[in-house]
Tab-separated table of C-alpha atoms in Angstrom:
chain	number	residue	atom	x	y	z
A	4	SER	CA	-5.475	27.286	10.957
A	5	GLU	CA	-3.193	30.299	11.039
A	6	ARG	CA	0.433	30.985	10.171
A	7	LEU	CA	2.666	34.034	10.542
A	8	GLU	CA	5.867	34.536	8.534
A	9	TYR	CA	8.566	37.201	8.715
A	10	LEU	CA	11.096	37.609	5.902
A	11	LYS	CA	14.089	39.918	5.655
A	12	ASP	CA	16.335	40.317	2.631
A	13	GLU	CA	19.219	42.717	2.107
A	14	GLN	CA	21.667	43.234	-0.755
A	15	ASP	CA	24.324	45.731	-1.800
A	16	ILE	CA	25.692	46.249	-5.326
A	17	ASN	CA	28.745	48.497	-5.523
A	18	THR	CA	30.643	49.869	-8.516
A	19	PHE	CA	34.183	51.210	-8.075
A	20	PHE	CA	36.408	53.721	-9.868
A	21	GLN	CA	40.079	53.088	-10.450
A	22	ASP	CA	42.323	54.944	-8.019
A	23	PRO	CA	44.753	57.025	-10.151
A	24	ILE	CA	47.482	56.624	-7.506
A	25	ASN	CA	47.607	52.859	-6.909
A	26	PHE	CA	45.514	51.842	-9.987
A	27	LYS	CA	43.227	49.700	-7.830
A	28	TYR	CA	39.446	49.748	-8.232
A	29	GLU	CA	38.566	50.888	-4.724
A	30	LEU	CA	36.892	54.303	-5.136
A	31	LEU	CA	33.148	53.866	-4.744
A	32	ASP	CA	30.955	55.201	-7.560
A	33	TYR	CA	27.826	56.259	-5.665
A	34	ALA	CA	25.844	57.004	-8.825
A	35	LYS	CA	26.218	53.452	-10.115
A	36	SER	CA	25.988	51.664	-6.762
A	37	SER	CA	22.794	50.502	-5.160
A	38	GLY	CA	21.308	48.357	-2.473
A	39	PHE	CA	18.021	47.444	-0.914
A	40	GLN	CA	16.431	46.032	2.185
A	41	ARG	CA	13.104	44.215	2.257
A	42	LYS	CA	11.058	43.402	5.330
A	43	GLN	CA	7.949	41.332	4.753
A	44	ASN	CA	5.242	40.148	7.108
A	45	LYS	CA	2.804	37.470	5.892
A	46	PHE	CA	-0.193	36.194	7.804
A	47	TYR	CA	-2.393	33.300	6.666
A	48	SER	CA	-5.788	32.419	8.069
A	49	TYR	CA	-7.460	29.303	6.632
A	50	ALA	CA	-10.982	27.963	6.929
A	51	GLY	CA	-12.138	24.886	5.072
A	52	LEU	CA	-14.258	21.752	4.971
A	53	THR	CA	-13.419	18.092	4.416
A	54	TYR	CA	-16.022	15.608	3.228
A	55	LYS	CA	-15.503	11.851	2.871
A	56	ILE	CA	-17.643	9.575	0.687
A	57	LYS	CA	-16.516	5.952	1.071
A	58	LYS	CA	-12.954	5.999	-0.332
A	59	VAL	CA	-13.153	9.521	-1.741
A	60	THR	CA	-12.020	12.501	0.311
A	61	LEU	CA	-12.837	16.041	-0.818
A	62	SER	CA	-11.444	19.177	0.795
A	63	GLY	CA	-11.866	22.847	0.022
A	64	GLY	CA	-11.331	26.151	1.700
A	65	LEU	CA	-10.398	29.803	1.595
A	66	SER	CA	-7.368	31.570	3.013
A	67	GLY	CA	-7.076	35.200	3.964
A	68	LEU	CA	-3.570	36.329	3.006
A	69	TRP	CA	-2.274	39.573	4.512
A	70	GLN	CA	1.094	40.901	3.369
A	71	ASN	CA	2.908	44.001	4.547
A	72	ILE	CA	6.063	44.652	2.499
A	73	HIS	CA	8.611	47.391	3.143
A	74	ASN	CA	11.160	47.964	0.328
A	75	GLU	CA	13.907	50.482	1.006
A	76	PHE	CA	16.412	51.410	-1.736
A	77	LYS	CA	19.605	53.381	-1.271
A	78	ASN	CA	19.065	55.474	-4.407
A	79	ILE	CA	15.368	56.215	-3.888
A	80	ALA	CA	14.486	58.804	-1.267
A	81	ASP	CA	11.149	57.329	-0.227
A	82	PRO	CA	10.637	53.638	0.573
A	83	ILE	CA	8.170	51.636	-1.520
A	84	ASN	CA	5.615	49.916	0.680
A	85	MET	CA	2.917	47.438	-0.257
A	86	SER	CA	-0.018	46.351	1.862
A	87	LEU	CA	-1.915	43.465	0.304
A	88	PHE	CA	-4.955	41.431	1.238
A	89	ASN	CA	-6.216	38.561	-0.896
A	90	ILE	CA	-8.712	35.742	-0.559
A	91	VAL	CA	-7.098	32.648	-2.099
A	92	PRO	CA	-8.971	29.354	-2.651
A	93	SER	CA	-7.673	25.799	-2.429
A	94	ALA	CA	-9.153	22.345	-3.027
A	95	SER	CA	-8.011	18.712	-2.966
A	96	PHE	CA	-9.232	15.277	-4.026
A	97	GLN	CA	-8.078	11.855	-2.793
A	98	TRP	CA	-9.171	8.412	-3.991
A	99	LYS	CA	-6.996	5.402	-3.193
A	100	GLN	CA	-3.572	6.246	-4.726
A	101	LEU	CA	-4.938	9.054	-6.898
A	102	SER	CA	-4.668	12.600	-5.556
A	103	ALA	CA	-5.179	16.060	-6.998
A	104	ASN	CA	-5.052	19.558	-5.595
A	105	TYR	CA	-5.551	23.151	-6.678
A	106	SER	CA	-4.259	26.282	-4.998
A	107	MET	CA	-3.854	29.985	-5.612
A	108	ASN	CA	-1.111	32.204	-4.265
A	109	VAL	CA	-0.038	35.837	-4.434
A	110	ASN	CA	3.735	36.388	-4.427
A	111	ALA	CA	5.666	39.617	-4.175
A	112	PRO	CA	8.206	40.096	-7.006
A	113	PRO	CA	11.710	38.786	-6.248
A	114	THR	CA	13.985	41.490	-4.905
A	115	SER	CA	16.548	40.816	-7.666
A	116	TYR	CA	14.080	42.337	-10.170
A	117	LEU	CA	13.434	45.500	-8.145
A	118	ILE	CA	16.773	47.353	-8.039
A	119	PRO	CA	16.442	50.457	-10.284
A	120	ILE	CA	20.190	51.048	-10.681
A	121	PRO	CA	21.568	49.315	-13.818
A	122	ASP	CA	23.570	46.124	-13.423
A	123	ASN	CA	26.456	46.782	-15.801
A	124	THR	CA	28.523	43.726	-14.920
A	125	ASN	CA	28.355	42.925	-18.636
A	126	PRO	CA	28.611	46.257	-20.527
A	127	PHE	CA	26.973	44.676	-23.576
A	128	ALA	CA	23.935	43.402	-21.623
A	129	ILE	CA	22.748	45.937	-19.050
A	130	ARG	CA	19.828	45.105	-16.771
A	131	TYR	CA	17.518	47.521	-14.972
A	132	GLY	CA	15.219	46.528	-12.159
A	133	ASN	CA	11.764	47.952	-11.599
A	134	PRO	CA	10.796	48.875	-8.018
A	135	TYR	CA	7.134	49.265	-9.026
A	136	LEU	CA	6.481	45.657	-10.058
A	137	LYS	CA	3.130	44.204	-8.994
A	138	PRO	CA	2.679	40.925	-7.084
A	139	ALA	CA	2.194	37.799	-9.204
A	140	HIS	CA	-1.091	35.859	-9.019
A	141	GLN	CA	-0.469	32.159	-9.578
A	142	HIS	CA	-2.967	29.321	-10.005
A	143	SER	CA	-1.477	25.835	-9.528
A	144	PHE	CA	-2.840	22.350	-10.197
A	145	TYR	CA	-1.157	19.050	-9.398
A	146	ALA	CA	-2.291	15.424	-9.742
A	147	SER	CA	-0.476	12.126	-9.277
A	148	ASN	CA	-1.051	8.417	-8.992
A	149	TYR	CA	1.200	5.479	-8.056
A	150	ASN	CA	0.405	1.779	-7.945
A	151	PHE	CA	2.616	-1.169	-7.022
A	152	PHE	CA	1.521	-4.771	-7.571
A	153	GLN	CA	3.166	-7.005	-4.999
A	154	GLY	CA	2.482	-10.242	-6.848
A	155	SER	CA	4.132	-9.297	-10.135
A	156	GLY	CA	6.614	-6.673	-8.902
A	157	ALA	CA	5.311	-4.195	-11.472
A	158	SER	CA	4.439	-0.552	-10.801
A	159	TYR	CA	3.227	2.444	-12.733
A	160	ASN	CA	2.721	6.111	-11.981
A	161	PHE	CA	1.814	9.409	-13.579
A	162	TRP	CA	1.889	13.037	-12.521
A	163	ILE	CA	0.831	16.355	-14.011
A	164	ASN	CA	1.627	19.870	-12.856
A	165	ALA	CA	0.191	23.088	-14.320
A	166	ASN	CA	0.759	26.740	-13.389
A	167	LEU	CA	-0.928	29.866	-14.748
A	168	THR	CA	0.606	33.172	-13.670
A	169	ASN	CA	-0.615	36.728	-14.174
A	170	ASN	CA	1.607	39.701	-13.346
A	171	ASP	CA	4.599	37.455	-13.933
A	172	VAL	CA	8.010	39.127	-14.247
A	173	VAL	CA	9.551	39.134	-17.743
A	174	MET	CA	12.394	41.138	-19.250
A	175	SER	CA	11.576	43.834	-21.789
A	176	ARG	CA	14.615	44.001	-24.081
A	177	THR	CA	15.831	46.929	-26.162
A	178	VAL	CA	18.604	46.313	-28.681
A	179	GLN	CA	20.417	49.535	-29.515
A	180	ALA	CA	22.040	50.376	-32.847
A	181	ASN	CA	25.488	49.596	-31.415
A	182	GLY	CA	24.348	46.096	-30.367
A	183	ILE	CA	24.108	46.773	-26.644
A	184	GLN	CA	21.111	45.057	-25.014
A	185	ILE	CA	19.167	46.787	-22.253
A	186	ASP	CA	16.720	44.679	-20.227
A	187	LYS	CA	14.114	45.977	-17.810
A	188	SER	CA	11.833	43.854	-15.654
A	189	VAL	CA	8.102	44.370	-16.294
A	190	ASN	CA	4.851	42.602	-15.430
A	191	ALA	CA	3.096	40.385	-17.986
A	192	ASP	CA	0.010	38.167	-17.947
A	193	GLY	CA	-0.538	34.716	-19.382
A	194	THR	CA	2.536	32.734	-18.338
A	195	VAL	CA	1.758	29.004	-18.627
A	196	GLN	CA	3.817	26.047	-17.404
A	197	LEU	CA	2.732	22.438	-18.020
A	198	TYR	CA	4.590	19.299	-16.987
A	199	PHE	CA	3.510	15.683	-17.430
A	200	GLY	CA	5.279	12.437	-16.757
A	201	THR	CA	4.492	8.759	-16.469
A	202	GLY	CA	6.440	5.635	-15.692
A	203	TYR	CA	6.373	1.868	-15.711
A	204	GLY	CA	8.760	-0.507	-14.015
A	205	LYS	CA	9.160	-4.063	-12.881
A	206	GLU	CA	11.277	-6.013	-10.433
A	207	TYR	CA	12.514	-9.601	-10.832
A	208	LYS	CA	13.852	-11.666	-7.934
A	209	ASN	CA	15.886	-14.878	-8.037
A	210	LYS	CA	15.775	-16.700	-4.681
A	211	GLN	CA	15.794	-13.295	-2.938
A	212	LYS	CA	19.539	-12.921	-3.532
A	213	PHE	CA	19.658	-11.452	-7.011
A	214	ILE	CA	17.233	-8.632	-7.938
A	215	PHE	CA	16.944	-7.118	-11.399
A	216	SER	CA	14.705	-4.101	-11.991
A	217	TYR	CA	14.010	-1.545	-14.674
A	218	ARG	CA	11.898	1.584	-15.047
A	219	VAL	CA	11.030	3.696	-18.091
A	220	SER	CA	9.653	7.210	-17.449
A	221	PRO	CA	8.792	9.461	-20.420
A	222	ASN	CA	7.908	13.117	-19.777
A	223	ILE	CA	6.862	16.252	-21.647
A	224	ASN	CA	6.798	19.937	-20.733
A	225	TYR	CA	5.393	23.108	-22.246
A	226	ASN	CA	6.120	26.726	-21.298
A	227	ARG	CA	4.591	29.907	-22.690
A	228	ARG	CA	5.415	33.462	-21.677
A	229	LYS	CA	5.374	36.942	-23.142
A	230	LEU	CA	8.408	38.137	-25.109
A	231	ILE	CA	9.075	41.881	-25.509
A	232	VAL	CA	11.832	43.144	-27.834
A	233	ASN	CA	12.089	46.806	-28.918
A	234	ASN	CA	8.508	47.376	-27.666
A	235	ASN	CA	7.203	44.579	-29.920
A	236	GLU	CA	5.249	41.952	-28.003
A	237	SER	CA	5.027	38.289	-28.965
A	238	THR	CA	4.841	34.912	-27.242
A	239	ALA	CA	7.767	32.574	-26.615
A	240	LYS	CA	6.812	28.892	-26.506
A	241	THR	CA	9.075	26.097	-25.361
A	242	PHE	CA	8.186	22.442	-25.856
A	243	GLY	CA	10.321	19.669	-24.473
A	244	TYR	CA	10.185	15.929	-24.150
A	245	GLY	CA	12.408	13.187	-22.910
A	246	ALA	CA	12.605	9.994	-20.923
A	247	SER	CA	14.641	8.358	-18.224
A	248	VAL	CA	15.612	4.700	-18.290
A	249	ASN	CA	16.786	3.070	-15.062
A	250	ILE	CA	18.262	-0.411	-14.629
A	251	GLY	CA	18.999	-1.911	-11.233
A	252	LEU	CA	21.148	-4.938	-10.322
A	253	ASN	CA	21.392	-6.010	-6.697
A	254	TRP	CA	23.135	-9.081	-5.332
A	255	ASN	CA	22.361	-9.939	-1.718
A	256	ASP	CA	22.478	-6.238	-0.754
A	257	ARG	CA	26.255	-6.382	-1.102
A	258	VAL	CA	26.735	-5.350	-4.707
A	259	GLU	CA	24.429	-2.849	-6.371
A	260	PHE	CA	24.597	-1.306	-9.832
A	261	ARG	CA	22.064	1.342	-11.012
A	262	PRO	CA	22.870	3.050	-14.344
A	263	MET	CA	20.474	5.707	-15.650
A	264	TYR	CA	20.078	7.343	-19.037
A	265	SER	CA	17.997	10.539	-19.436
A	266	PRO	CA	17.940	12.076	-22.947
A	267	SER	CA	15.828	15.200	-23.535
A	268	ILE	CA	15.030	17.626	-26.364
A	269	ASN	CA	13.763	21.232	-26.079
A	270	GLN	CA	12.542	23.529	-28.825
A	271	THR	CA	11.664	27.219	-28.479
A	272	THR	CA	9.610	29.169	-31.018
């Protein structure tokens, strides 16, 4: 299979001086103003195989990913162009209600991280973009399962999602002696994102007119990415967990009441 995509993105950021005559901020400051235009062509070509053994279905393949990216900035004389070609694998597994898949992708850095002119909207936290960021290489894995038992009205499910990213975009922060923070976008390897959740619920019916149901779904998540402050590198880790509790009351499809409670806790070290 083949797919062709065309993307266009454009943005202007302008800073103005105060007019000494009418005291309005309407005189453009060219040195502190910026803008960009991105044109991106992406072409995918996929070849793969699918093999079925009884109730198990296995699929795998390779995609050729061509990307031609044209970045033009108002304050840079020459445009920054990228021509990329990558072979990216993918695979999937299916057995009854259980499914899993793996994929790899190569993504150009978001345009909001590319603008080299400082964003001084907050004078105490100034952000610089980096027009020379490299594309991110992301490996993704996802698995899920859901089962519903008609006789008892019970159901359970689980899902897991994992992402590993190299050449991710992080902010390198410099804290000056006067307290002003200056952030600049840079590439970093080893970003990890893990998410896992499960759930169990049951439905009770009384002569088909009154239905009571509940579902409890705990979940956990873990994130790790590089942290850079004053040229010192470390790792920031965030661990979170929580649960959602749903209760459903339905009377003859005329009155329905579905409260939900979802507490969560996150901790970053």
